[in-house]
mmCIF file of C-alpha atoms in Angstrom:
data_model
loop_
_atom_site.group_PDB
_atom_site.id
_atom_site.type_symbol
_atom_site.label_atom_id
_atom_site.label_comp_id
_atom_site.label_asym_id
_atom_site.label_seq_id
_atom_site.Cartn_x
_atom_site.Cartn_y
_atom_site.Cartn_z
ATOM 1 C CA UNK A 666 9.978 -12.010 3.268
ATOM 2 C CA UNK A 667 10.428 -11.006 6.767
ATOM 3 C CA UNK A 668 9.513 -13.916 9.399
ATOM 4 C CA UNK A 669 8.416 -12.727 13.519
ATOM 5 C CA UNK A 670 7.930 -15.185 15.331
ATOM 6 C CA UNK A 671 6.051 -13.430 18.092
ATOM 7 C CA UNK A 672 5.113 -10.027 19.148
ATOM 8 C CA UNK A 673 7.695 -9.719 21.221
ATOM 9 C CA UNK A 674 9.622 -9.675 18.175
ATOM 10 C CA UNK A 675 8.351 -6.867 16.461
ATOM 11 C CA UNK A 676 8.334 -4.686 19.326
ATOM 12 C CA UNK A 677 11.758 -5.056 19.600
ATOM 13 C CA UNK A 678 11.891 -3.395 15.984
ATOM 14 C CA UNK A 679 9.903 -0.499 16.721
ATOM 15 C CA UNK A 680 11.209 2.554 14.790
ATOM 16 C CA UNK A 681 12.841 0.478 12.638
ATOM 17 C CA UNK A 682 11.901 -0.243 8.829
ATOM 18 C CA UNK A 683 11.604 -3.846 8.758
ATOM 19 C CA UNK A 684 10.543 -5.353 5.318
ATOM 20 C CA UNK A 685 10.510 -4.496 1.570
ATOM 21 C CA UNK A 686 7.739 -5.752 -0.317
ATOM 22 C CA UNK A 687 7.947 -7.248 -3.834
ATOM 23 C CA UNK A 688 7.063 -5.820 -6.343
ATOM 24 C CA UNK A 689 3.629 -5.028 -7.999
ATOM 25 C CA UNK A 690 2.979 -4.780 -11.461
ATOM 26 C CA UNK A 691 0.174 -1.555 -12.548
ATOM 27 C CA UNK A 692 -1.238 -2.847 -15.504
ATOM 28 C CA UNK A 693 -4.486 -0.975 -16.896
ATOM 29 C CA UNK A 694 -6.477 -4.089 -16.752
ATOM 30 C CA UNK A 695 -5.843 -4.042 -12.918
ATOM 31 C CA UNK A 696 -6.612 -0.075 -13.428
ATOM 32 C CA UNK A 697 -9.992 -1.074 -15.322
ATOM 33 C CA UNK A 698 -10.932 -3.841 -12.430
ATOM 34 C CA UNK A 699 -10.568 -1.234 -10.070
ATOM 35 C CA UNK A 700 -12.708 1.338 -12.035
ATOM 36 C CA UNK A 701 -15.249 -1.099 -12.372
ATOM 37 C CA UNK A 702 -15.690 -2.140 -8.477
ATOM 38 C CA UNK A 703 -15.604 1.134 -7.297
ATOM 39 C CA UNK A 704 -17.759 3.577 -10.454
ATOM 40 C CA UNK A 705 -14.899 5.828 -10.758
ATOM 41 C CA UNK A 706 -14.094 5.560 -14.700
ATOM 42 C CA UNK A 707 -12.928 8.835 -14.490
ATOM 43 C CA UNK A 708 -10.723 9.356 -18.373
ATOM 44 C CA UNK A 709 -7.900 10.154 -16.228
ATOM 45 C CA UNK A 710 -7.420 6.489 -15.276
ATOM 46 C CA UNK A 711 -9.826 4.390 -18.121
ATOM 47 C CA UNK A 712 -9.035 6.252 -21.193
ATOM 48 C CA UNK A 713 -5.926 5.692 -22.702
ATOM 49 C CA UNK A 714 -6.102 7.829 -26.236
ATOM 50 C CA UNK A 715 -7.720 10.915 -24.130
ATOM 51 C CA UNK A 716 -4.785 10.265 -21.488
ATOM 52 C CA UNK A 717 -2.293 10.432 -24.106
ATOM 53 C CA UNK A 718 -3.577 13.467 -25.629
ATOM 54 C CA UNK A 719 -4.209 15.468 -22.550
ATOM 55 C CA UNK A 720 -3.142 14.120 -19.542
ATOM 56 C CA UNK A 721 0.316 15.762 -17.667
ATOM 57 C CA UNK A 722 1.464 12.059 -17.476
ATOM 58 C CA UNK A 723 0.988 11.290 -21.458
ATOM 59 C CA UNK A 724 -0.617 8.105 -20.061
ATOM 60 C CA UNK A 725 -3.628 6.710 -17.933
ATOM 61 C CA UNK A 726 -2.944 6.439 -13.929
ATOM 62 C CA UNK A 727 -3.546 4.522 -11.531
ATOM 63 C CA UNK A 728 -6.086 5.594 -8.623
ATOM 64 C CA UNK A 729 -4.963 6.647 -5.334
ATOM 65 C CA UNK A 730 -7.405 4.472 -3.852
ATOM 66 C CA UNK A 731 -6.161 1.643 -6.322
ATOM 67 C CA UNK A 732 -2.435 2.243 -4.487
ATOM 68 C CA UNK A 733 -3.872 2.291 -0.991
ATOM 69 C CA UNK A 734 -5.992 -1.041 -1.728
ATOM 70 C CA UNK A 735 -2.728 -2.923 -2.386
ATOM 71 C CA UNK A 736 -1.805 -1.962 1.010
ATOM 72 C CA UNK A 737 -3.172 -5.477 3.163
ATOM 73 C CA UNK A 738 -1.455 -7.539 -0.191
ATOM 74 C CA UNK A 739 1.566 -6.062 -0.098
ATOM 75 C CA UNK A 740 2.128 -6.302 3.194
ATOM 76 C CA UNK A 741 1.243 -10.069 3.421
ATOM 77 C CA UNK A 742 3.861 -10.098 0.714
ATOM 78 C CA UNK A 743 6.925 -8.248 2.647
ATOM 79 C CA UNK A 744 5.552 -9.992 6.372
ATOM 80 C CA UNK A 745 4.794 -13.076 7.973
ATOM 81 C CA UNK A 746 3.698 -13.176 11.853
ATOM 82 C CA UNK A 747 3.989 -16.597 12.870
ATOM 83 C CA UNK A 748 2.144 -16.471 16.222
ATOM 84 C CA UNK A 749 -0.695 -14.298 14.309
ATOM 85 C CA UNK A 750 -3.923 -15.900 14.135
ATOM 86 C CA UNK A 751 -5.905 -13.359 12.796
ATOM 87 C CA UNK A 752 -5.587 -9.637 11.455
ATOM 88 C CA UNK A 753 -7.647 -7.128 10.574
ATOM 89 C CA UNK A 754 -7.573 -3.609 8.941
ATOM 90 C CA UNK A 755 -8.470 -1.324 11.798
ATOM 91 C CA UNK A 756 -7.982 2.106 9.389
ATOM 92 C CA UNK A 757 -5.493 4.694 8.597
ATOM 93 C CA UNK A 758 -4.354 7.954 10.485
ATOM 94 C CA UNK A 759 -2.953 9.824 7.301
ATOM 95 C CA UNK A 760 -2.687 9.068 3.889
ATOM 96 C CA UNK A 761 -0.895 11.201 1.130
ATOM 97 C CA UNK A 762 -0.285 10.417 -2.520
ATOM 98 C CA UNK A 763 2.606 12.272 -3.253
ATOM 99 C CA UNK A 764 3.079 11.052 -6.690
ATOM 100 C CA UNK A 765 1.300 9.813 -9.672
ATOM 101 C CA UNK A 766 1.410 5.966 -11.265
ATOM 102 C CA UNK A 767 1.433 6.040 -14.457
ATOM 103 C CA UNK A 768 0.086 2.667 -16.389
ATOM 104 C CA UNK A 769 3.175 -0.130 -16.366
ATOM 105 C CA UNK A 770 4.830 1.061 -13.222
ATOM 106 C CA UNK A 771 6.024 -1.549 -10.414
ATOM 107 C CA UNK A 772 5.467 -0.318 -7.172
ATOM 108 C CA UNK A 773 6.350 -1.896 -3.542
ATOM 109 C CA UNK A 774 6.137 -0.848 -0.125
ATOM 110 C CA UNK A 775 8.424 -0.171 2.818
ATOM 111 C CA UNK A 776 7.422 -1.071 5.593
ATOM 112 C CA UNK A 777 8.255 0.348 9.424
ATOM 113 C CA UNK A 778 6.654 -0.686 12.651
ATOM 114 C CA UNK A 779 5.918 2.677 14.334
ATOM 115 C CA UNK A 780 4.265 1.728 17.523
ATOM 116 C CA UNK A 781 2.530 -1.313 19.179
ATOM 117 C CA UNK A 782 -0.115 -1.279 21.258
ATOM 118 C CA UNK A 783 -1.759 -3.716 23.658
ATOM 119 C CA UNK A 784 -5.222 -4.599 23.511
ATOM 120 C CA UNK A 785 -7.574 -6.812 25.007
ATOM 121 C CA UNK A 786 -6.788 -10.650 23.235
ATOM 122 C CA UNK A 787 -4.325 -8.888 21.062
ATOM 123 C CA UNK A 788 -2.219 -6.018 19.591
ATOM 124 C CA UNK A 789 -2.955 -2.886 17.633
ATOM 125 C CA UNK A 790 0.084 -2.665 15.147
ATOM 126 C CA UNK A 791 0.533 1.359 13.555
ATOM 127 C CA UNK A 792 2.560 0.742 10.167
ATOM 128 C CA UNK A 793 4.543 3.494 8.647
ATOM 129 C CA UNK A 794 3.821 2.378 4.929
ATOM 130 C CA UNK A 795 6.108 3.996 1.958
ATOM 131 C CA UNK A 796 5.285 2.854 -1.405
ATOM 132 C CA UNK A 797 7.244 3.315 -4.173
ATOM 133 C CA UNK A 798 7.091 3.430 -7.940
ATOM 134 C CA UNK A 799 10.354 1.745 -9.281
ATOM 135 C CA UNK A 800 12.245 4.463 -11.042
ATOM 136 C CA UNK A 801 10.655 7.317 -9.336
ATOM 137 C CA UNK A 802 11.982 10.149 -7.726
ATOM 138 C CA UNK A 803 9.053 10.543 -4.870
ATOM 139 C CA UNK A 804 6.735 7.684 -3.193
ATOM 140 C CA UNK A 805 3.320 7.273 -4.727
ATOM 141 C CA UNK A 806 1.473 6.774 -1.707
ATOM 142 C CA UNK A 807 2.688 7.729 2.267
ATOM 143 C CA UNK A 808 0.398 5.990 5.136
ATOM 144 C CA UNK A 809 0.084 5.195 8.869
ATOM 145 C CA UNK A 810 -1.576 1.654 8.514
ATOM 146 C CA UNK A 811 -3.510 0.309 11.797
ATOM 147 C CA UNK A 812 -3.926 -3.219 11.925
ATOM 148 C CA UNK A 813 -5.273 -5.201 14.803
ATOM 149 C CA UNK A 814 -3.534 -8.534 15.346
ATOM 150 C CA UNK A 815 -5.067 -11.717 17.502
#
């Protein structure tokens, strides 16, 4: 885990990559949860005899969305801001999913501080976010993360 002790920290790392994540285990009961909370049980992701059969991947896979939601845990995972009293997720600017996760992968996020902005009580934070599947050849999901930190 990555420690900054203030902001001025971690604006003197901008451009830099400056934590790894652990990582996170894509199990299809997390898959399932997922469908469940957001209606998407599409067979692709929930049906793992169909997924065998016909799927590309010979497996169910995780959502895209399901990825991208991991994005605040992971990051609390790979980052602690000491002087931080409060963040929240202020949206993204692009978000690609380069890859697919297949059920059982491990996947964990690189993270790089790409700009820092001042703003009134606080700072708006843009993350570069790459997160990878152990093993794979691409990342599953690339991101611009905005956070606002007070």
């Amino acid at each position: 885990m990555r420690s900054f002790a203030n902001l001025a920290a971690m604006k003197a790392e901008i451009g830099n990559e400056v934590a790894v994540s652990d990582w996170v285990d894509i199990t299809q009961a997390r898959i399932d949860l997922f469908a469940d909370a957001t209606g998407d049980h599409q067979w692709i992701h929930t049906d793992a005899e169909r997924a065998a059969r016909e799927s590309p991947y010979g497996a169910t896979v995780a959502h895209g969305f399901l990825t991208l939601a991991l994005l605040p845990a992971l990051l609390v995972n790979a980052l602690h801001m000491v002087d931080m009293t409060m963040g929240l997720n202020y949206g993204l600017n692009k978000v690609r999913f380069p890859a697919p996760v297949p059920v059982g992968s491990r996947l964990r996020a690189r993270l790089t501080i790409a700009a820092i902005d001042d703003i009134a009580d606080g700072a708006q934070v843009l993350w570069g976010v790459v997160i990878e599947r152990e093993g794979g050849d691409k990342p599953v999901c690339v991101a611009e993360f905005v956070m606002r930190r007070y």
